[in-house]
Tab-separated table of C-alpha atoms in Angstrom:
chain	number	residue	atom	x	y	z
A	651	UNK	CA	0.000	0.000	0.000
A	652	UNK	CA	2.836	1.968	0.455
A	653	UNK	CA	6.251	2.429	-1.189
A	654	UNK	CA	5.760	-0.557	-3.925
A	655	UNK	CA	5.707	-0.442	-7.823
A	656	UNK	CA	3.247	1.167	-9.493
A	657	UNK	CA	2.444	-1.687	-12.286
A	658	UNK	CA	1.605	-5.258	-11.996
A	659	UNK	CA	4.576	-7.224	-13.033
A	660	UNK	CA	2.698	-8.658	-16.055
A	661	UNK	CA	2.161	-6.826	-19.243
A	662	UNK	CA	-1.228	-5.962	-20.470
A	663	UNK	CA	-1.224	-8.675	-22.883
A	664	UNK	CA	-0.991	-11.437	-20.404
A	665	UNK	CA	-3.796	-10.372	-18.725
A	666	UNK	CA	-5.455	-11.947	-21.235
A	667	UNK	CA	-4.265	-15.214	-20.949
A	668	UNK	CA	-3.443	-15.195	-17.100
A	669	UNK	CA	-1.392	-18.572	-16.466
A	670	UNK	CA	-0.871	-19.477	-12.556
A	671	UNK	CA	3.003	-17.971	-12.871
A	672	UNK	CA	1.557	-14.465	-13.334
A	673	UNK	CA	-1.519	-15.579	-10.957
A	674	UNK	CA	1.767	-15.550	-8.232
A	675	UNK	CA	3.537	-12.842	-9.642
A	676	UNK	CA	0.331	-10.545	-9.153
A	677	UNK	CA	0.300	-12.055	-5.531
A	678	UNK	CA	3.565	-11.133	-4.928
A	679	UNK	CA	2.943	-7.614	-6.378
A	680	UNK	CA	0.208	-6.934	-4.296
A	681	UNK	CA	1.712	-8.664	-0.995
A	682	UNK	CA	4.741	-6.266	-1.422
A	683	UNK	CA	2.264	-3.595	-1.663
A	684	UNK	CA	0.544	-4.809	2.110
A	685	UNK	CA	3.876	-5.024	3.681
A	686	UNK	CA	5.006	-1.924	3.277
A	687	UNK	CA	1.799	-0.403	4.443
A	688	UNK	CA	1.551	1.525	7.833
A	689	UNK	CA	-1.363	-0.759	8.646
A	690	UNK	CA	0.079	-3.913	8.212
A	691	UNK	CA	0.449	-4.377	12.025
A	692	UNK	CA	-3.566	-3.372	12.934
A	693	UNK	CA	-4.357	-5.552	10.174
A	694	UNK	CA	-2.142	-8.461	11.373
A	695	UNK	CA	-4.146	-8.195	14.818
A	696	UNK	CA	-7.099	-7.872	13.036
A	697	UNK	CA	-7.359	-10.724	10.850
A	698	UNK	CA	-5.904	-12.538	13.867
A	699	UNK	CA	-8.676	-11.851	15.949
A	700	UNK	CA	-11.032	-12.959	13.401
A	701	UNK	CA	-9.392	-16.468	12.745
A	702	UNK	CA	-9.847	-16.472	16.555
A	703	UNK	CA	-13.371	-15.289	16.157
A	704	UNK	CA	-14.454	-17.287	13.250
A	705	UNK	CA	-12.955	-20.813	14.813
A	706	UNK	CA	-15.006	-20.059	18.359
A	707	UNK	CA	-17.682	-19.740	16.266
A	708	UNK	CA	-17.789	-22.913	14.128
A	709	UNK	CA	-16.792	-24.885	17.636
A	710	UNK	CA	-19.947	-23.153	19.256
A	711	UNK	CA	-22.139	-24.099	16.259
A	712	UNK	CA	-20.791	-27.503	16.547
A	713	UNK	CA	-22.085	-27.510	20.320
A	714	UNK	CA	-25.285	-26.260	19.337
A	715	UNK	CA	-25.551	-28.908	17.128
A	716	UNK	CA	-25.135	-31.689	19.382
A	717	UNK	CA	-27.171	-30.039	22.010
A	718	UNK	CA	-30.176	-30.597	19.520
A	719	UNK	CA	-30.502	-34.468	20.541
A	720	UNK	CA	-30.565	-34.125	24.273
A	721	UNK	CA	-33.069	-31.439	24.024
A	722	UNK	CA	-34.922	-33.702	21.844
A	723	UNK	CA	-34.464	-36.574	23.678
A	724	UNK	CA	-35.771	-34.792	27.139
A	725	UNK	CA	-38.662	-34.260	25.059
A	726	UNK	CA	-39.566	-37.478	23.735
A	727	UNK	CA	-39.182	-38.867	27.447
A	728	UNK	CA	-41.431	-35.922	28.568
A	729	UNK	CA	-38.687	-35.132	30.965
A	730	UNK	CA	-39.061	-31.787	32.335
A	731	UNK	CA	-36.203	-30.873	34.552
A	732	UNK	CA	-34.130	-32.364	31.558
A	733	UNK	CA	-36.356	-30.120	29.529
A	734	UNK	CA	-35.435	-27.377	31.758
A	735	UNK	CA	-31.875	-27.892	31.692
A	736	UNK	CA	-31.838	-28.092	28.471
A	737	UNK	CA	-33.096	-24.669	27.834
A	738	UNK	CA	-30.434	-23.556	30.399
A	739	UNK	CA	-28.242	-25.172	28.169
A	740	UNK	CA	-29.916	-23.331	25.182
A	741	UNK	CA	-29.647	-19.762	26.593
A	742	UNK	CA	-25.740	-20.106	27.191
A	743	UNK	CA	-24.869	-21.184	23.825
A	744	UNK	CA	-27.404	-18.742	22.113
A	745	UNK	CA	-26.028	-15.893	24.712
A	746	UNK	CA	-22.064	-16.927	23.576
A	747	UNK	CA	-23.205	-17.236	19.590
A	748	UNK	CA	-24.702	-13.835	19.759
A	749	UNK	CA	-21.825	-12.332	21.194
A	750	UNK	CA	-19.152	-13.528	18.902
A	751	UNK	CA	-21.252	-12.650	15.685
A	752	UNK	CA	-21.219	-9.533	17.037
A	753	UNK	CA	-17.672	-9.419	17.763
A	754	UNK	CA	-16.916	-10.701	14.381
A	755	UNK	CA	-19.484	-8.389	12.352
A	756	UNK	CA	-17.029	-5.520	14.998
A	757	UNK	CA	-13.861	-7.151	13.381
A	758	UNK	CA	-15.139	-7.273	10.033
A	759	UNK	CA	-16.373	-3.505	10.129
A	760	UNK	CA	-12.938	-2.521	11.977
A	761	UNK	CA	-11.149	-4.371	9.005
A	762	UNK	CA	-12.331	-2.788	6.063
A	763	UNK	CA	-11.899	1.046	7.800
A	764	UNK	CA	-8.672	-0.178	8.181
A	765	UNK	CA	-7.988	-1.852	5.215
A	766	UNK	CA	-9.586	1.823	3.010
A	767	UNK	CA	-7.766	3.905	5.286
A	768	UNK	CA	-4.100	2.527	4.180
A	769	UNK	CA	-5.542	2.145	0.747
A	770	UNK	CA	-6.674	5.359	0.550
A	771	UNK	CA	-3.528	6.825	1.902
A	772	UNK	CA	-1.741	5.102	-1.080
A	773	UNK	CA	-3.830	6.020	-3.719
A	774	UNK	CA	-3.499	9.787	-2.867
A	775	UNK	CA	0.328	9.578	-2.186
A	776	UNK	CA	0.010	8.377	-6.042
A	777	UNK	CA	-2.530	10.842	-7.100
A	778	UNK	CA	-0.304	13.699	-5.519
A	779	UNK	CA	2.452	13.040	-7.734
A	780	UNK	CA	3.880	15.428	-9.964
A	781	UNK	CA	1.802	16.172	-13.287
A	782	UNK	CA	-1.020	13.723	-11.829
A	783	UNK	CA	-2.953	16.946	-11.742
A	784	UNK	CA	-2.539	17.524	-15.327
A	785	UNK	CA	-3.393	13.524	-16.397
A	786	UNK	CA	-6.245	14.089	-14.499
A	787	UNK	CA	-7.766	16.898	-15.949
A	788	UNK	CA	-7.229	15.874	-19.457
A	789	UNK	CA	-8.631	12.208	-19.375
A	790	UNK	CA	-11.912	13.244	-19.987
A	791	UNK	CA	-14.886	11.793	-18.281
A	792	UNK	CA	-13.009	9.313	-16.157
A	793	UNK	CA	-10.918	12.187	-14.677
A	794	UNK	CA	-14.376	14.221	-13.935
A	795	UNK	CA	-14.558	14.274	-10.111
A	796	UNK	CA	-11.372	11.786	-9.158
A	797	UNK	CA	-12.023	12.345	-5.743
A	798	UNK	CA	-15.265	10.725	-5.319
A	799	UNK	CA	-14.114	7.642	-7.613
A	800	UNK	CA	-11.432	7.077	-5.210
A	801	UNK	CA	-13.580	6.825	-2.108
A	802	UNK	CA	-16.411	4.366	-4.050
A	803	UNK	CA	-13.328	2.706	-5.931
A	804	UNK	CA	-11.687	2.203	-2.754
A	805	UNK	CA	-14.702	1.169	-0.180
A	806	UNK	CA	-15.958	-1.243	-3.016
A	807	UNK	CA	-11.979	-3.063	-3.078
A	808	UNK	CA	-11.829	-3.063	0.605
A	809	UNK	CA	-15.464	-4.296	1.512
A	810	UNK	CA	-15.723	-7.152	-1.735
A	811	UNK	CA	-11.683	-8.408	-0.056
A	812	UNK	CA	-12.580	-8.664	3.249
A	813	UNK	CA	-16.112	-10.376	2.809
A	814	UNK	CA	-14.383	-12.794	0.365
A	815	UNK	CA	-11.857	-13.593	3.405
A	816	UNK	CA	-14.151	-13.704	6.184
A	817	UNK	CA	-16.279	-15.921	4.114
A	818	UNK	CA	-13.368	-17.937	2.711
A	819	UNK	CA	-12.358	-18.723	6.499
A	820	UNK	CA	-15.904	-19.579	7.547
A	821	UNK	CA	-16.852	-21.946	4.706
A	822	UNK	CA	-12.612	-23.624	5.008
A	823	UNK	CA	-13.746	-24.266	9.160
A	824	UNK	CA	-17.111	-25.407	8.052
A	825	UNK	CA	-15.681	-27.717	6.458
A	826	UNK	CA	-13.578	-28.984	8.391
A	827	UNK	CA	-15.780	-29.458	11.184
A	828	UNK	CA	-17.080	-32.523	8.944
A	829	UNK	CA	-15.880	-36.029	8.958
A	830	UNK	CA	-16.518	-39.430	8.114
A	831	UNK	CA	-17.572	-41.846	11.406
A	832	UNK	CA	-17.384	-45.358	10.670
A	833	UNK	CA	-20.518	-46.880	11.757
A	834	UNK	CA	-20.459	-50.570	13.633
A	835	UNK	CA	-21.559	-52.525	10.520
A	836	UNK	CA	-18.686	-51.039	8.332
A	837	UNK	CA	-20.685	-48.571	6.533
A	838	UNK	CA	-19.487	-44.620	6.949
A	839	UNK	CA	-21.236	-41.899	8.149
A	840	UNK	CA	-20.625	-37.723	7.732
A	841	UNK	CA	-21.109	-36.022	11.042
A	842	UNK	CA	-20.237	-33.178	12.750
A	843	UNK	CA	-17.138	-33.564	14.895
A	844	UNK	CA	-18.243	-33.789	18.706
């Protein structure tokens, strides 16, 4: 975001034909780019919380999960201080789930302020160049109000990269949280891990 290169390392032409050499090159490009950003550290914490975050929050599902059958059970039996404890039971992992999607919706928010503000910072370091001014003014209707193109340009990048993440990690820990249980007559079962 900072002091990196200005182009890609690929030419325009193989953007074209993108092959998985200048799918890595690009990543490198743009990685250079993030570590010599100002935020890297906040972001570092950041996405650390989240991972943190995220994997509390797949375990918890996984324990609301298996809470299902002794709730249902206690009903079937017509068991009411079962019944009862199971809605104790209820109430604490609805009370911890509510709390870390708010925490993570907190993160995610936090995230993409942080990840526009070092953006941001970049992109006018670049726009304040010398004769930018000039390129600007003469580009016709893509240089009409630059300003504003940057913000929505920039909030667009930094809200569409960290959804794709946060969702990336969710659905990767989702599944995960599967596997294959091997049932007593030999047959195999896909469960949640208990």
């Amino acid at each position: 975001m900072a002091e990196h290169s200005s182009k890609p390392p690929n030419s325009a032409e193989s953007a074209d034909n993108p092959t998985l050499g200048s799918l890595f090159s690009d990543f490198i490009w743009m990685a250079s780019g993030y570590w010599a950003s100002p935020q890297r550290y906040k972001l570092l914490m950041l996405i650390g919380a989240l991972i943190a975050v995220v994997g509390a929050t797949a375990y918890m599902q996984i324990k609301f999960n298996a809470w299902n059958r002794p709730f249902y059970n206690a009903l079937t039996r017509k068991d009411m201080p079962a019944f009862v404890e199971q809605l104790g039971v209820f109430a604490k992992l609805a009370g911890i789930l509510l709390l870390l999607n708010v925490a993570q919706m907190w993160l995610n928010q936090t995230t993409k302020v942080v990840l526009r503000q070092g953006l941001v910072d970049d992109l006018l370091n670049e726009w304040l160049k010398p004769v930018r001014a000039f390129r600007l003014s003469n580009s016709g209707a893509m240089g009409a109000n630059p300003d504003q193109r940057l913000q929505a340009d920039a909030q667009h990048l930094t809200d569409l990269t960290t959804d794709l993440g946060i969702g990336l990690l969710q659905s990767t820990l989702l599944l995960l949280s599967f596997d294959f249980r091997e049932r007593p007559d030999g047959t195999h079962v896909r469960s949640l891990c208990s």
